[in-house]
PDB file of C-alpha atoms and ligand atoms in Angstrom:
ATOM      1  CA  MET A 239     -11.222   5.573  26.433  1.00 96.00           C
ATOM      2  CA  ILE A 240      -8.588   7.295  24.329  1.00 98.00           C
ATOM      3  CA  TYR A 241      -5.201   7.664  25.962  1.00 98.00           C
ATOM      4  CA  PRO A 242      -2.587  10.288  25.130  1.00 98.00           C
ATOM      5  CA  ILE A 243       0.524   8.856  23.474  1.00 98.00           C
ATOM      6  CA  VAL A 244       3.622   8.774  25.663  1.00 98.00           C
ATOM      7  CA  LEU A 245       6.520  10.507  23.920  1.00 98.00           C
ATOM      8  CA  TYR A 246      10.170   9.649  23.458  1.00 98.00           C
ATOM      9  CA  GLY A 247      12.082  10.870  26.496  1.00 98.00           C
ATOM     10  CA  SER A 248       9.668   9.275  28.962  1.00 98.00           C
ATOM     11  CA  PRO A 249      11.528   6.763  31.181  1.00 98.00           C
ATOM     12  CA  LEU A 250       8.610   4.328  30.972  1.00 98.00           C
ATOM     13  CA  LEU A 251       9.321   3.726  27.282  1.00 98.00           C
ATOM     14  CA  ARG A 252      12.748   2.418  28.325  1.00 98.00           C
ATOM     15  CA  LYS A 253      11.493  -0.202  30.768  1.00 98.00           C
ATOM     16  CA  VAL A 254      11.132  -3.901  30.033  1.00 98.00           C
ATOM     17  CA  SER A 255       7.394  -4.580  30.320  1.00 98.00           C
ATOM     18  CA  GLN A 256       5.921  -7.201  32.617  1.00 98.00           C
ATOM     19  CA  GLU A 257       3.776 -10.177  31.622  1.00 98.00           C
ATOM     20  CA  ILE A 258       0.101  -9.897  32.439  1.00 97.00           C
ATOM     21  CA  ASP A 259      -2.451 -12.312  33.813  1.00 96.00           C
ATOM     22  CA  LEU A 260      -4.574 -13.505  30.886  1.00 96.00           C
ATOM     23  CA  LYS A 261      -7.532 -13.799  33.234  1.00 94.00           C
ATOM     24  CA  ASP A 262      -7.329 -10.180  34.358  1.00 95.00           C
ATOM     25  CA  PRO A 263     -10.954  -8.933  34.252  1.00 94.00           C
ATOM     26  CA  GLU A 264      -9.829  -5.530  32.972  1.00 95.00           C
ATOM     27  CA  LEU A 265      -7.975  -6.966  29.975  1.00 96.00           C
ATOM     28  CA  LYS A 266     -10.864  -6.813  27.478  1.00 96.00           C
ATOM     29  CA  LYS A 267     -11.618  -3.169  28.203  1.00 97.00           C
ATOM     30  CA  PHE A 268      -7.938  -2.308  28.068  1.00 97.00           C
ATOM     31  CA  LEU A 269      -7.561  -3.926  24.635  1.00 98.00           C
ATOM     32  CA  ASP A 270     -10.610  -2.020  23.357  1.00 98.00           C
ATOM     33  CA  ASP A 271      -8.974   1.188  24.589  1.00 98.00           C
ATOM     34  CA  MET A 272      -5.711   0.281  22.888  1.00 98.00           C
ATOM     35  CA  PHE A 273      -7.391  -0.303  19.523  1.00 98.00           C
ATOM     36  CA  GLU A 274      -9.424   2.886  19.905  1.00 98.00           C
ATOM     37  CA  THR A 275      -6.322   4.925  20.765  1.00 98.00           C
ATOM     38  CA  MET A 276      -4.413   3.403  17.850  1.00 98.00           C
ATOM     39  CA  TYR A 277      -7.194   4.214  15.351  1.00 97.00           C
ATOM     40  CA  VAL A 278      -7.621   7.786  16.590  1.00 97.00           C
ATOM     41  CA  SER A 279      -3.851   8.294  16.258  1.00 96.00           C
ATOM     42  CA  ASP A 280      -3.739   6.728  12.764  1.00 94.00           C
ATOM     43  CA  GLY A 281      -1.183   4.151  13.856  1.00 95.00           C
ATOM     44  CA  VAL A 282      -0.791   0.657  12.421  1.00 97.00           C
ATOM     45  CA  GLY A 283       0.468  -0.588  15.767  1.00 98.00           C
ATOM     46  CA  LEU A 284       0.456   0.438  19.412  1.00 98.00           C
ATOM     47  CA  ALA A 285       2.253  -1.032  22.406  1.00 98.00           C
ATOM     48  CA  ALA A 286       0.980  -0.693  25.985  1.00 98.00           C
ATOM     49  CA  PRO A 287       4.006   1.355  27.196  1.00 98.00           C
ATOM     50  CA  GLN A 288       3.023   4.002  24.648  1.00 98.00           C
ATOM     51  CA  ILE A 289      -0.110   4.657  26.677  1.00 98.00           C
ATOM     52  CA  GLY A 290       1.694   4.497  29.983  1.00 98.00           C
ATOM     53  CA  LYS A 291       1.332   0.824  30.944  1.00 98.00           C
ATOM     54  CA  SER A 292       4.433  -1.264  31.343  1.00 98.00           C
ATOM     55  CA  ILE A 293       2.768  -4.535  30.356  1.00 98.00           C
ATOM     56  CA  ARG A 294       3.424  -7.007  27.553  1.00 98.00           C
ATOM     57  CA  ILE A 295       0.656  -6.189  25.105  1.00 98.00           C
ATOM     58  CA  PHE A 296       0.601  -4.675  21.658  1.00 98.00           C
ATOM     59  CA  VAL A 297      -2.083  -4.340  19.022  1.00 98.00           C
ATOM     60  CA  ILE A 298      -1.775  -4.113  15.257  1.00 98.00           C
ATOM     61  CA  ASP A 299      -4.114  -3.267  12.413  1.00 98.00           C
ATOM     62  CA  GLY A 300      -2.409  -3.027   9.061  1.00 96.00           C
ATOM     63  CA  SER A 301      -5.568  -2.152   7.080  1.00 92.00           C
ATOM     64  CA  GLU A 302      -4.578   1.527   7.053  1.00 88.00           C
ATOM     65  CA  ILE A 303      -1.630   0.808   4.744  1.00 93.00           C
ATOM     66  CA  SER A 304      -3.073  -2.236   2.943  1.00 93.00           C
ATOM     67  CA  LYS A 305      -3.278  -0.295  -0.322  1.00 93.00           C
ATOM     68  CA  GLU A 306       0.515  -0.341  -0.538  1.00 94.00           C
ATOM     69  CA  HIS A 307       0.808  -3.671   1.305  1.00 94.00           C
ATOM     70  CA  PRO A 308      -2.154  -5.911   0.339  1.00 95.00           C
ATOM     71  CA  GLU A 309      -0.991  -8.707   2.663  1.00 95.00           C
ATOM     72  CA  LEU A 310      -1.918  -6.434   5.592  1.00 96.00           C
ATOM     73  CA  LEU A 311      -5.605  -6.331   4.726  1.00 95.00           C
ATOM     74  CA  GLY A 312      -7.396  -7.796   7.732  1.00 95.00           C
ATOM     75  CA  PHE A 313      -4.167  -8.107   9.714  1.00 97.00           C
ATOM     76  CA  ARG A 314      -5.744  -7.022  12.975  1.00 97.00           C
ATOM     77  CA  LYS A 315      -4.470  -8.673  16.110  1.00 97.00           C
ATOM     78  CA  ALA A 316      -3.745  -8.338  19.786  1.00 98.00           C
ATOM     79  CA  PHE A 317      -0.461  -9.839  20.988  1.00 98.00           C
ATOM     80  CA  ILE A 318      -0.408 -10.667  24.678  1.00 98.00           C
ATOM     81  CA  ASN A 319       2.712 -11.870  26.514  1.00 98.00           C
ATOM     82  CA  PRO A 320       4.544 -12.336  23.207  1.00 98.00           C
ATOM     83  CA  ILE A 321       7.998 -13.832  22.850  1.00 98.00           C
ATOM     84  CA  ILE A 322       9.999 -13.647  19.644  1.00 98.00           C
ATOM     85  CA  VAL A 323      11.754 -17.001  19.644  1.00 98.00           C
ATOM     86  CA  GLU A 324      13.587 -16.656  16.343  1.00 96.00           C
ATOM     87  CA  ALA A 325      14.527 -13.960  13.893  1.00 95.00           C
ATOM     88  CA  GLU A 326      16.035 -14.949  10.574  1.00 91.00           C
ATOM     89  CA  GLY A 327      16.324 -14.069   6.926  1.00 88.00           C
ATOM     90  CA  GLU A 328      18.315 -11.213   5.517  1.00 91.00           C
ATOM     91  CA  ASN A 329      18.247  -7.747   7.014  1.00 94.00           C
ATOM     92  CA  VAL A 330      15.876  -5.514   5.122  1.00 96.00           C
ATOM     93  CA  THR A 331      15.518  -1.750   5.273  1.00 97.00           C
ATOM     94  CA  TYR A 332      12.233   0.088   5.578  1.00 97.00           C
ATOM     95  CA  ASN A 333      11.212   3.637   6.400  1.00 97.00           C
ATOM     96  CA  GLU A 334       9.692   3.483   9.898  1.00 98.00           C
ATOM     97  CA  GLY A 335       7.809   5.898  12.053  1.00 97.00           C
ATOM     98  CA  CYS A 336       6.440   5.697  15.589  1.00 98.00           C
ATOM     99  CA  LEU A 337       3.579   7.426  17.398  1.00 98.00           C
ATOM    100  CA  SER A 338       5.990   8.164  20.263  1.00 98.00           C
ATOM    101  CA  LEU A 339       8.315   9.975  17.839  1.00 98.00           C
ATOM    102  CA  PRO A 340       5.975  12.230  15.853  1.00 97.00           C
ATOM    103  CA  ALA A 341       7.129  13.377  12.417  1.00 95.00           C
ATOM    104  CA  LEU A 342      10.286  11.276  12.508  1.00 97.00           C
ATOM    105  CA  HIS A 343      10.800   8.745   9.717  1.00 97.00           C
ATOM    106  CA  GLU A 344      14.017   6.828   9.275  1.00 98.00           C
ATOM    107  CA  GLU A 345      15.353   3.824   7.399  1.00 98.00           C
ATOM    108  CA  VAL A 346      15.572   0.928   9.848  1.00 98.00           C
ATOM    109  CA  GLN A 347      17.157  -2.480   9.255  1.00 97.00           C
ATOM    110  CA  ARG A 348      15.479  -5.602  10.606  1.00 97.00           C
ATOM    111  CA  PRO A 349      15.471  -9.333   9.880  1.00 97.00           C
ATOM    112  CA  SER A 350      12.836 -10.232   7.287  1.00 97.00           C
ATOM    113  CA  LYS A 351      11.327 -13.163   9.155  1.00 97.00           C
ATOM    114  CA  ILE A 352      10.411 -13.942  12.754  1.00 98.00           C
ATOM    115  CA  ARG A 353       8.801 -16.649  14.797  1.00 98.00           C
ATOM    116  CA  ILE A 354       6.669 -15.449  17.703  1.00 98.00           C
ATOM    117  CA  ARG A 355       4.621 -17.054  20.469  1.00 98.00           C
ATOM    118  CA  TYR A 356       1.755 -15.099  21.981  1.00 98.00           C
ATOM    119  CA  TYR A 357      -1.810 -15.170  23.233  1.00 98.00           C
ATOM    120  CA  ASP A 358      -4.779 -13.343  21.747  1.00 97.00           C
ATOM    121  CA  GLU A 359      -7.609 -11.547  23.563  1.00 93.00           C
ATOM    122  CA  ASN A 360      -9.431 -14.863  24.073  1.00 94.00           C
ATOM    123  CA  GLY A 361      -6.456 -16.500  25.710  1.00 94.00           C
ATOM    124  CA  LYS A 362      -5.722 -18.593  22.627  1.00 97.00           C
ATOM    125  CA  PHE A 363      -2.055 -19.488  22.179  1.00 98.00           C
ATOM    126  CA  TYR A 364      -0.251 -19.007  18.867  1.00 98.00           C
ATOM    127  CA  ASP A 365       3.146 -20.026  17.568  1.00 98.00           C
ATOM    128  CA  GLU A 366       3.474 -18.257  14.233  1.00 98.00           C
ATOM    129  CA  ILE A 367       5.949 -17.218  11.584  1.00 98.00           C
ATOM    130  CA  PHE A 368       5.636 -13.780   9.994  1.00 98.00           C
ATOM    131  CA  ASP A 369       7.613 -12.267   7.168  1.00 96.00           C
ATOM    132  CA  GLY A 370       7.587  -9.098   5.085  1.00 96.00           C
ATOM    133  CA  MET A 371       5.604  -6.157   6.417  1.00 97.00           C
ATOM    134  CA  LYS A 372       3.933  -8.257   9.118  1.00 98.00           C
ATOM    135  CA  ALA A 373       7.332  -9.180  10.547  1.00 98.00           C
ATOM    136  CA  ARG A 374       8.373  -5.529  10.314  1.00 98.00           C
ATOM    137  CA  ILE A 375       5.411  -4.196  12.303  1.00 98.00           C
ATOM    138  CA  VAL A 376       5.507  -6.997  14.871  1.00 98.00           C
ATOM    139  CA  GLN A 377       9.215  -6.409  15.546  1.00 98.00           C
ATOM    140  CA  HIS A 378       8.711  -2.664  15.932  1.00 98.00           C
ATOM    141  CA  GLU A 379       5.921  -3.143  18.463  1.00 98.00           C
ATOM    142  CA  TYR A 380       7.735  -5.953  20.253  1.00 98.00           C
ATOM    143  CA  ASP A 381      10.737  -3.670  20.709  1.00 98.00           C
ATOM    144  CA  HIS A 382       8.529  -1.321  22.728  1.00 98.00           C
ATOM    145  CA  LEU A 383       7.978  -4.099  25.273  1.00 98.00           C
ATOM    146  CA  GLU A 384      11.750  -4.441  25.609  1.00 98.00           C
ATOM    147  CA  GLY A 385      12.264  -0.715  26.107  1.00 98.00           C
ATOM    148  CA  ILE A 386      13.709  -0.284  22.608  1.00 98.00           C
ATOM    149  CA  LEU A 387      12.758   2.443  20.117  1.00 98.00           C
ATOM    150  CA  PHE A 388      13.480   2.449  16.401  1.00 98.00           C
ATOM    151  CA  VAL A 389      15.989   5.277  16.756  1.00 98.00           C
ATOM    152  CA  ASP A 390      18.137   2.877  18.810  1.00 98.00           C
ATOM    153  CA  ARG A 391      18.546   0.810  15.638  1.00 97.00           C
ATOM    154  CA  LEU A 392      20.036   3.659  13.598  1.00 97.00           C
ATOM    155  CA  SER A 393      23.742   4.245  13.167  1.00 96.00           C
ATOM    156  CA  PRO A 394      25.414   6.342  15.897  1.00 96.00           C
ATOM    157  CA  LEU A 395      26.069   9.017  13.287  1.00 97.00           C
ATOM    158  CA  ARG A 396      22.449   9.179  12.196  1.00 97.00           C
ATOM    159  CA  ARG A 397      21.336   9.359  15.826  1.00 96.00           C
ATOM    160  CA  LYS A 398      23.711  12.214  16.424  1.00 97.00           C
ATOM    161  CA  MET A 399      22.235  14.091  13.499  1.00 97.00           C
ATOM    162  CA  LEU A 400      18.761  13.633  14.962  1.00 98.00           C
ATOM    163  CA  ARG A 401      19.750  14.728  18.448  1.00 97.00           C
ATOM    164  CA  GLY A 402      18.154  18.170  18.148  1.00 98.00           C
ATOM    165  CA  LYS A 403      14.847  16.731  16.946  1.00 97.00           C
ATOM    166  CA  LEU A 404      14.885  14.063  19.649  1.00 98.00           C
ATOM    167  CA  ASN A 405      15.491  16.659  22.358  1.00 98.00           C
ATOM    168  CA  GLU A 406      12.497  18.646  21.147  1.00 98.00           C
ATOM    169  CA  ILE A 407      10.269  15.559  21.273  1.00 98.00           C
ATOM    170  CA  ALA A 408      11.507  14.758  24.782  1.00 98.00           C
ATOM    171  CA  LYS A 409      10.400  18.237  25.828  1.00 97.00           C
ATOM    172  CA  GLY A 410       6.945  17.611  24.388  1.00 97.00           C
ATOM    173  CA  LYS A 411       7.491  20.084  21.576  1.00 97.00           C
ATOM    174  CA  VAL A 412       5.722  18.136  18.866  1.00 97.00           C
ATOM    175  CA  ASN A 413       3.172  18.811  16.219  1.00 94.00           C
ATOM    176  CA  ALA A 414       0.986  15.725  16.280  1.00 96.00           C
ATOM    177  CA  ALA A 415      -2.628  15.284  15.210  1.00 96.00           C
ATOM    178  CA  TYR A 416      -3.222  13.209  18.361  1.00 97.00           C
ATOM    179  CA  LYS A 417      -2.820  13.852  22.083  1.00 97.00           C
ATOM    180  CA  THR A 418       0.681  13.336  23.444  1.00 98.00           C
ATOM    181  CA  LYS A 419       2.488  13.646  26.746  1.00 97.00           C
ATOM    182  CA  VAL A 420       5.912  13.267  28.301  1.00 98.00           C
ATOM    183  CA  LEU A 421       5.732  11.017  31.361  1.00 95.00           C
ATOM    184  CA  LYS A 422       8.324  11.972  33.943  1.00 89.00           C
TER     185      LYS A 422
HETATM  186 CO1  LIG B 555       6.502   2.643  17.904  1.00 53.50          CO
END
């Protein structure tokens, strides 16, 4: 099942998501739906709140941009109940976008390296270190579970300049190639 993408301005995107039961019988189907929705929307990552579920899951598939970032080839993963336990390295800047903020692309600063603990779709536990583009995508998606959007990481001045655009998105006035909705 393909879900519409929940847009900026929806209160649910601002909530801290809840952990889920790894033995939930609906988990497998839900993960399939998340991947399907992400592919249809041409995203490299998707977090559960973006399809209206306030639970701690995100999926990533970096293949889409592996031409520019070869290390992302085959980087396809589900992150369940993740916790970023460390972020280090210098702050690096990269031009980010988000399915919940169609047509908006801004330079965002983030630490270059993170350590994260999570479970995959088979309930296997991981404690891993990511850097470069992997760390970038993981941090962006992880933020969604904390109710944070990339625009929150811009300077107050930059945010002010984007206010008009953000208000339009919050009203559902977007031009996206995928289905979207504002959840009140
Ligand atoms: Co996003």
